[in-house]
mmCIF file of C-alpha atoms and ligand atoms in Angstrom:
data_model
loop_
_atom_site.group_PDB
_atom_site.id
_atom_site.type_symbol
_atom_site.label_atom_id
_atom_site.label_comp_id
_atom_site.label_asym_id
_atom_site.label_seq_id
_atom_site.Cartn_x
_atom_site.Cartn_y
_atom_site.Cartn_z
ATOM 1 C CA UNK A 1 -148.605 33.560 120.827
ATOM 2 C CA UNK A 2 -147.190 32.907 117.594
ATOM 3 C CA UNK A 3 -149.370 33.523 114.717
ATOM 4 C CA UNK A 4 -145.935 33.640 111.673
ATOM 5 C CA UNK A 5 -143.507 32.176 110.797
ATOM 6 C CA UNK A 6 -140.415 33.119 108.046
ATOM 7 C CA UNK A 7 -138.043 30.114 106.677
ATOM 8 C CA UNK A 8 -136.427 29.560 103.686
ATOM 9 C CA UNK A 9 -135.667 26.690 101.239
ATOM 10 C CA UNK A 10 -132.613 25.514 102.033
ATOM 11 C CA UNK A 11 -130.059 25.666 98.960
ATOM 12 C CA UNK A 12 -128.576 22.933 97.220
ATOM 13 C CA UNK A 13 -125.263 23.644 98.512
ATOM 14 C CA UNK A 14 -126.572 23.786 102.161
ATOM 15 C CA UNK A 15 -123.326 21.118 102.546
ATOM 16 C CA UNK A 16 -120.487 24.017 102.225
ATOM 17 C CA UNK A 17 -122.064 25.392 105.005
ATOM 18 C CA UNK A 18 -120.196 25.985 108.007
ATOM 19 C CA UNK A 19 -119.686 23.288 110.386
ATOM 20 C CA UNK A 20 -118.145 21.378 113.375
ATOM 21 C CA UNK A 21 -119.430 17.758 112.900
ATOM 22 C CA UNK A 22 -118.150 15.303 111.684
ATOM 23 C CA UNK A 23 -120.823 13.178 110.339
ATOM 24 C CA UNK A 24 -122.135 11.030 107.328
ATOM 25 C CA UNK A 25 -122.387 13.304 103.616
ATOM 26 C CA UNK A 26 -125.669 15.601 104.067
ATOM 27 C CA UNK A 27 -128.367 14.857 101.156
ATOM 28 C CA UNK A 28 -130.145 17.621 99.639
ATOM 29 C CA UNK A 29 -132.900 15.142 98.855
ATOM 30 C CA UNK A 30 -133.124 14.895 102.778
ATOM 31 C CA UNK A 31 -132.599 17.918 103.331
ATOM 32 C CA UNK A 32 -135.786 19.040 102.049
ATOM 33 C CA UNK A 33 -138.019 16.789 102.839
ATOM 34 C CA UNK A 34 -136.997 17.052 106.749
ATOM 35 C CA UNK A 35 -137.733 21.037 105.594
ATOM 36 C CA UNK A 36 -141.181 20.503 104.777
ATOM 37 C CA UNK A 37 -142.075 18.822 107.471
ATOM 38 C CA UNK A 38 -140.784 21.592 109.549
ATOM 39 C CA UNK A 39 -142.671 23.761 107.644
ATOM 40 C CA UNK A 40 -145.834 21.597 107.431
ATOM 41 C CA UNK A 41 -145.639 21.419 110.866
ATOM 42 C CA UNK A 42 -145.972 25.292 111.947
ATOM 43 C CA UNK A 43 -148.677 25.275 109.913
ATOM 44 C CA UNK A 44 -150.176 22.253 111.458
ATOM 45 C CA UNK A 45 -149.621 24.230 114.598
ATOM 46 C CA UNK A 46 -151.694 27.283 113.044
ATOM 47 C CA UNK A 47 -148.726 29.632 112.108
ATOM 48 C CA UNK A 48 -148.867 31.568 108.645
ATOM 49 C CA UNK A 49 -145.189 30.343 107.168
ATOM 50 C CA UNK A 50 -143.686 32.414 104.783
ATOM 51 C CA UNK A 51 -141.171 30.459 102.388
ATOM 52 C CA UNK A 52 -138.557 32.660 101.066
ATOM 53 C CA UNK A 53 -136.720 31.645 98.421
ATOM 54 C CA UNK A 54 -133.462 29.515 98.468
ATOM 55 C CA UNK A 55 -130.896 31.731 98.232
ATOM 56 C CA UNK A 56 -127.518 30.018 96.599
ATOM 57 C CA UNK A 57 -124.679 32.259 97.663
ATOM 58 C CA UNK A 58 -125.387 31.747 101.622
ATOM 59 C CA UNK A 59 -125.365 27.947 102.378
ATOM 60 C CA UNK A 60 -126.219 28.585 106.026
ATOM 61 C CA UNK A 61 -128.975 31.208 104.848
ATOM 62 C CA UNK A 62 -131.750 28.380 105.645
ATOM 63 C CA UNK A 63 -130.791 29.502 109.476
ATOM 64 C CA UNK A 64 -133.057 32.797 109.203
ATOM 65 C CA UNK A 65 -133.158 32.510 113.162
ATOM 66 C CA UNK A 66 -129.578 34.257 113.429
ATOM 67 C CA UNK A 67 -130.274 36.943 111.100
ATOM 68 C CA UNK A 68 -132.782 38.888 112.742
ATOM 69 C CA UNK A 69 -134.539 38.991 116.551
ATOM 70 C CA UNK A 70 -137.893 39.338 116.296
ATOM 71 C CA UNK A 71 -140.677 40.507 119.590
ATOM 72 C CA UNK A 72 -143.805 42.388 119.987
ATOM 73 C CA UNK A 73 -143.193 45.652 119.526
ATOM 74 C CA UNK A 74 -140.096 46.177 116.826
ATOM 75 C CA UNK A 75 -137.771 43.585 114.685
ATOM 76 C CA UNK A 76 -133.883 43.968 115.307
ATOM 77 C CA UNK A 77 -132.099 43.061 111.746
ATOM 78 C CA UNK A 78 -128.585 40.982 112.904
ATOM 79 C CA UNK A 79 -124.621 41.798 111.556
ATOM 80 C CA UNK A 80 -124.240 37.530 111.335
ATOM 81 C CA UNK A 81 -120.549 36.987 113.333
ATOM 82 C CA UNK A 82 -119.738 34.730 110.703
ATOM 83 C CA UNK A 83 -118.457 36.440 107.152
ATOM 84 C CA UNK A 84 -119.244 33.931 105.136
ATOM 85 C CA UNK A 85 -123.155 34.679 106.459
ATOM 86 C CA UNK A 86 -122.718 38.454 106.571
ATOM 87 C CA UNK A 87 -125.441 39.566 103.853
ATOM 88 C CA UNK A 88 -127.767 37.079 104.367
ATOM 89 C CA UNK A 89 -129.786 39.864 106.816
ATOM 90 C CA UNK A 90 -130.604 41.453 103.516
ATOM 91 C CA UNK A 91 -133.802 40.230 102.578
ATOM 92 C CA UNK A 92 -135.219 39.192 105.632
ATOM 93 C CA UNK A 93 -134.892 42.741 106.651
ATOM 94 C CA UNK A 94 -137.166 43.665 103.271
ATOM 95 C CA UNK A 95 -139.312 40.644 104.710
ATOM 96 C CA UNK A 96 -139.761 41.659 108.158
ATOM 97 C CA UNK A 97 -140.266 45.674 107.401
ATOM 98 C CA UNK A 98 -144.165 44.455 106.676
ATOM 99 C CA UNK A 99 -144.743 43.469 110.350
ATOM 100 C CA UNK A 100 -142.402 45.113 112.223
ATOM 101 C CA UNK A 101 -140.486 49.214 113.295
ATOM 102 C CA UNK A 102 -137.279 47.742 111.883
ATOM 103 C CA UNK A 103 -133.731 48.387 114.462
ATOM 104 C CA UNK A 104 -130.564 47.297 113.475
ATOM 105 C CA UNK A 105 -126.795 45.242 114.794
ATOM 106 C CA UNK A 106 -124.665 47.671 113.884
ATOM 107 C CA UNK A 107 -120.233 46.997 113.409
ATOM 108 C CA UNK A 108 -118.154 46.437 115.199
ATOM 109 C CA UNK A 109 -121.362 44.518 116.994
ATOM 110 C CA UNK A 110 -121.830 41.155 115.966
ATOM 111 C CA UNK A 111 -124.904 38.794 116.650
ATOM 112 C CA UNK A 112 -126.518 35.257 115.222
ATOM 113 C CA UNK A 113 -130.314 35.019 116.400
ATOM 114 C CA UNK A 114 -129.048 31.540 118.297
ATOM 115 C CA UNK A 115 -127.643 33.165 120.977
ATOM 116 C CA UNK A 116 -130.892 35.197 122.093
ATOM 117 C CA UNK A 117 -132.837 33.499 123.850
ATOM 118 C CA UNK A 118 -136.239 35.411 125.411
ATOM 119 C CA UNK A 119 -138.533 34.235 127.770
ATOM 120 C CA UNK A 120 -141.078 36.340 128.402
ATOM 121 C CA UNK A 121 -139.867 39.808 128.880
ATOM 122 C CA UNK A 122 -136.455 39.128 129.449
ATOM 123 C CA UNK A 123 -134.007 38.305 127.116
ATOM 124 C CA UNK A 124 -130.849 36.508 127.932
ATOM 125 C CA UNK A 125 -127.772 37.387 125.414
ATOM 126 C CA UNK A 126 -125.402 34.673 124.807
ATOM 127 C CA UNK A 127 -122.033 36.265 123.865
ATOM 128 C CA UNK A 128 -120.282 33.198 121.848
ATOM 129 C CA UNK A 129 -118.061 32.997 118.421
ATOM 130 C CA UNK A 130 -120.840 34.994 116.796
ATOM 131 C CA UNK A 131 -122.061 37.346 119.046
ATOM 132 C CA UNK A 132 -119.782 39.862 120.666
ATOM 133 C CA UNK A 133 -119.775 41.664 123.335
ATOM 134 C CA UNK A 134 -120.371 45.074 121.312
ATOM 135 C CA UNK A 135 -123.161 43.374 119.642
ATOM 136 C CA UNK A 136 -124.452 42.003 123.236
ATOM 137 C CA UNK A 137 -124.902 45.428 124.437
ATOM 138 C CA UNK A 138 -126.349 47.230 120.761
ATOM 139 C CA UNK A 139 -129.222 44.658 121.297
ATOM 140 C CA UNK A 140 -129.641 45.269 124.892
ATOM 141 C CA UNK A 141 -130.377 48.378 124.439
ATOM 142 C CA UNK A 142 -132.223 48.385 122.363
ATOM 143 C CA UNK A 143 -134.814 45.702 124.287
ATOM 144 C CA UNK A 144 -134.696 47.754 127.560
ATOM 145 C CA UNK A 145 -135.916 50.680 125.129
ATOM 146 C CA UNK A 146 -138.842 48.486 124.706
ATOM 147 C CA UNK A 147 -139.026 47.760 128.486
ATOM 148 C CA UNK A 148 -137.653 44.278 128.555
ATOM 149 C CA UNK A 149 -134.674 42.834 131.043
ATOM 150 C CA UNK A 150 -131.564 41.562 129.531
ATOM 151 C CA UNK A 151 -128.448 39.736 130.827
ATOM 152 C CA UNK A 152 -125.655 38.473 129.408
ATOM 153 C CA UNK A 153 -124.113 34.640 129.338
ATOM 154 C CA UNK A 154 -120.814 33.619 128.526
ATOM 155 C CA UNK A 155 -120.983 31.023 125.824
ATOM 156 C CA UNK A 156 -118.174 28.902 126.211
ATOM 157 C CA UNK A 157 -119.817 25.248 124.361
ATOM 158 C CA UNK A 158 -121.368 24.731 121.628
ATOM 159 C CA UNK A 159 -122.824 27.419 119.100
ATOM 160 C CA UNK A 160 -124.638 29.417 120.415
ATOM 161 C CA UNK A 161 -126.507 30.338 123.415
ATOM 162 C CA UNK A 162 -129.444 28.307 122.333
ATOM 163 C CA UNK A 163 -127.348 24.807 121.571
ATOM 164 C CA UNK A 164 -127.320 24.716 125.464
ATOM 165 C CA UNK A 165 -130.797 26.522 126.618
ATOM 166 C CA UNK A 166 -134.129 26.925 125.679
ATOM 167 C CA UNK A 167 -137.587 28.192 127.326
ATOM 168 C CA UNK A 168 -139.890 25.001 127.305
ATOM 169 C CA UNK A 169 -143.072 27.020 128.781
ATOM 170 C CA UNK A 170 -143.683 28.552 132.555
ATOM 171 C CA UNK A 171 -140.183 30.401 132.718
ATOM 172 C CA UNK A 172 -138.524 26.517 132.289
ATOM 173 C CA UNK A 173 -135.234 25.852 130.598
ATOM 174 C CA UNK A 174 -133.967 22.818 128.538
ATOM 175 C CA UNK A 175 -130.405 22.812 129.365
ATOM 176 C CA UNK A 176 -127.562 21.049 129.039
ATOM 177 C CA UNK A 177 -125.129 20.179 131.871
ATOM 178 C CA UNK A 178 -122.259 22.223 131.048
ATOM 179 C CA UNK A 179 -124.702 25.372 131.863
ATOM 180 C CA UNK A 180 -126.919 24.358 134.866
ATOM 181 C CA UNK A 181 -125.140 26.273 137.150
ATOM 182 C CA UNK A 182 -124.636 29.608 136.028
ATOM 183 C CA UNK A 183 -125.264 32.207 138.057
ATOM 184 C CA UNK A 184 -127.590 34.511 135.565
ATOM 185 C CA UNK A 185 -130.080 31.188 134.289
ATOM 186 C CA UNK A 186 -130.685 30.938 138.879
ATOM 187 C CA UNK A 187 -134.019 30.793 139.436
ATOM 188 C CA UNK A 188 -135.661 29.022 136.535
ATOM 189 C CA UNK A 189 -136.889 25.975 136.833
ATOM 190 C CA UNK A 190 -134.323 23.480 135.060
ATOM 191 C CA UNK A 191 -134.549 20.416 132.970
ATOM 192 C CA UNK A 192 -131.486 18.974 132.468
ATOM 193 C CA UNK A 193 -130.366 16.730 129.860
ATOM 194 C CA UNK A 194 -128.338 13.370 129.629
ATOM 195 C CA UNK A 195 -125.335 14.108 128.303
ATOM 196 C CA UNK A 196 -126.005 11.513 125.193
ATOM 197 C CA UNK A 197 -128.965 13.005 124.644
ATOM 198 C CA UNK A 198 -127.692 17.421 124.482
ATOM 199 C CA UNK A 199 -128.701 17.589 120.758
ATOM 200 C CA UNK A 200 -132.159 17.229 122.154
ATOM 201 C CA UNK A 201 -131.492 20.846 124.310
ATOM 202 C CA UNK A 202 -132.698 22.654 120.772
ATOM 203 C CA UNK A 203 -136.855 22.113 121.201
ATOM 204 C CA UNK A 204 -138.211 24.459 120.075
ATOM 205 C CA UNK A 205 -141.633 25.617 122.042
ATOM 206 C CA UNK A 206 -144.653 26.853 119.309
ATOM 207 C CA UNK A 207 -147.697 28.416 121.393
ATOM 208 C CA UNK A 208 -148.776 24.952 123.498
ATOM 209 C CA UNK A 209 -146.168 22.584 121.473
ATOM 210 C CA UNK A 210 -142.983 21.737 121.449
ATOM 211 C CA UNK A 211 -141.439 20.456 118.984
ATOM 212 C CA UNK A 212 -138.220 18.426 119.485
ATOM 213 C CA UNK A 213 -135.397 16.406 117.608
ATOM 214 C CA UNK A 214 -137.148 12.963 117.060
ATOM 215 C CA UNK A 215 -134.805 9.824 118.859
ATOM 216 C CA UNK A 216 -134.177 11.513 122.271
ATOM 217 C CA UNK A 217 -136.759 9.125 124.381
ATOM 218 C CA UNK A 218 -135.459 10.082 128.269
ATOM 219 C CA UNK A 219 -135.443 14.172 126.752
ATOM 220 C CA UNK A 220 -138.608 12.833 126.059
ATOM 221 C CA UNK A 221 -139.714 11.581 129.060
ATOM 222 C CA UNK A 222 -138.855 14.394 131.142
ATOM 223 C CA UNK A 223 -140.423 16.870 128.659
ATOM 224 C CA UNK A 224 -143.965 15.184 128.934
ATOM 225 C CA UNK A 225 -144.156 16.124 132.522
ATOM 226 C CA UNK A 226 -144.840 19.866 130.924
ATOM 227 C CA UNK A 227 -148.192 18.567 129.953
ATOM 228 C CA UNK A 228 -147.684 19.963 126.300
ATOM 229 C CA UNK A 229 -147.734 18.584 123.338
ATOM 230 C CA UNK A 230 -144.735 17.210 121.766
ATOM 231 C CA UNK A 231 -144.388 16.612 118.049
ATOM 232 C CA UNK A 232 -140.421 14.762 116.975
ATOM 233 C CA UNK A 233 -139.378 15.777 113.573
ATOM 234 C CA UNK A 234 -136.068 13.856 111.323
ATOM 235 C CA UNK A 235 -133.413 16.374 112.327
ATOM 236 C CA UNK A 236 -130.611 14.460 110.972
ATOM 237 C CA UNK A 237 -129.132 17.117 107.598
ATOM 238 C CA UNK A 238 -129.855 20.138 110.253
ATOM 239 C CA UNK A 239 -127.814 18.777 113.007
ATOM 240 C CA UNK A 240 -125.032 17.973 110.506
ATOM 241 C CA UNK A 241 -124.267 21.144 109.437
ATOM 242 C CA UNK A 242 -124.473 22.439 112.929
ATOM 243 C CA UNK A 243 -128.007 23.352 112.946
ATOM 244 C CA UNK A 244 -131.645 22.898 114.798
ATOM 245 C CA UNK A 245 -134.988 23.443 115.369
ATOM 246 C CA UNK A 246 -135.055 27.025 116.353
ATOM 247 C CA UNK A 247 -132.394 27.411 113.877
ATOM 248 C CA UNK A 248 -134.604 26.905 110.580
ATOM 249 C CA UNK A 249 -137.473 29.339 111.334
ATOM 250 C CA UNK A 250 -138.489 33.417 112.715
ATOM 251 C CA UNK A 251 -141.259 32.948 115.273
ATOM 252 C CA UNK A 252 -143.355 35.848 116.102
HETATM 253 N N1 LIG B 301 -123.954 26.057 109.615
HETATM 254 C C1 LIG B 301 -124.574 27.253 111.106
HETATM 255 C C2 LIG B 301 -123.462 28.152 111.459
HETATM 256 O O1 LIG B 301 -122.102 27.786 111.559
HETATM 257 O O2 LIG B 301 -123.880 29.312 111.385
#
């Protein structure tokens, strides 16, 4: 049960962040409005939300999920995989230290939180261009110490593992076609996305509610079979910067 969330206000030069997308130019006012709606939605769902100041030196810093992996017993401060993002984790550690004992990923290990999916007491650790083998092994050893199981999963498509695979409750995974036959995911009920709606794969489960990107009707129909409440949020400016709904917060 999540009770808290940390978000960060996007900075004015957020459009200078890392992205592989070739879409329309991102708009700051629209980004702020979408971020405010996201924050309010978390509050409406009963979470206490701490909103951190924008960091102009780090255009991707509002993607706070990449800077930490938080679970009941501890918070692991990551070493983000992109050089331009190293340092975002410093202020996150200060905030999380008030909530959890702190563990750390140490170089040469790198981890982005977007590659880490916790399903009950199991961690899937995506090995990607951002999370390397050393970082995955360090994180695995840390969570194992607290009694969790873990497996590494190669991320051969998308920026992060959670660009393609997310937990939507009762162990069910919302998943892209590319990942659906992965041996590491065998045994989990899968909801496979239509290829023209893959961006909706980054849907965020907050307790009994699913927050999904607006405008993906086929995915919504599939998620409705789960019987959870569903909220749609506009995510256009986040998508332009290779981000999604999970990236915008840390939940615990
Ligand atoms: N813009 C998100 C990232 O590349 O980390």
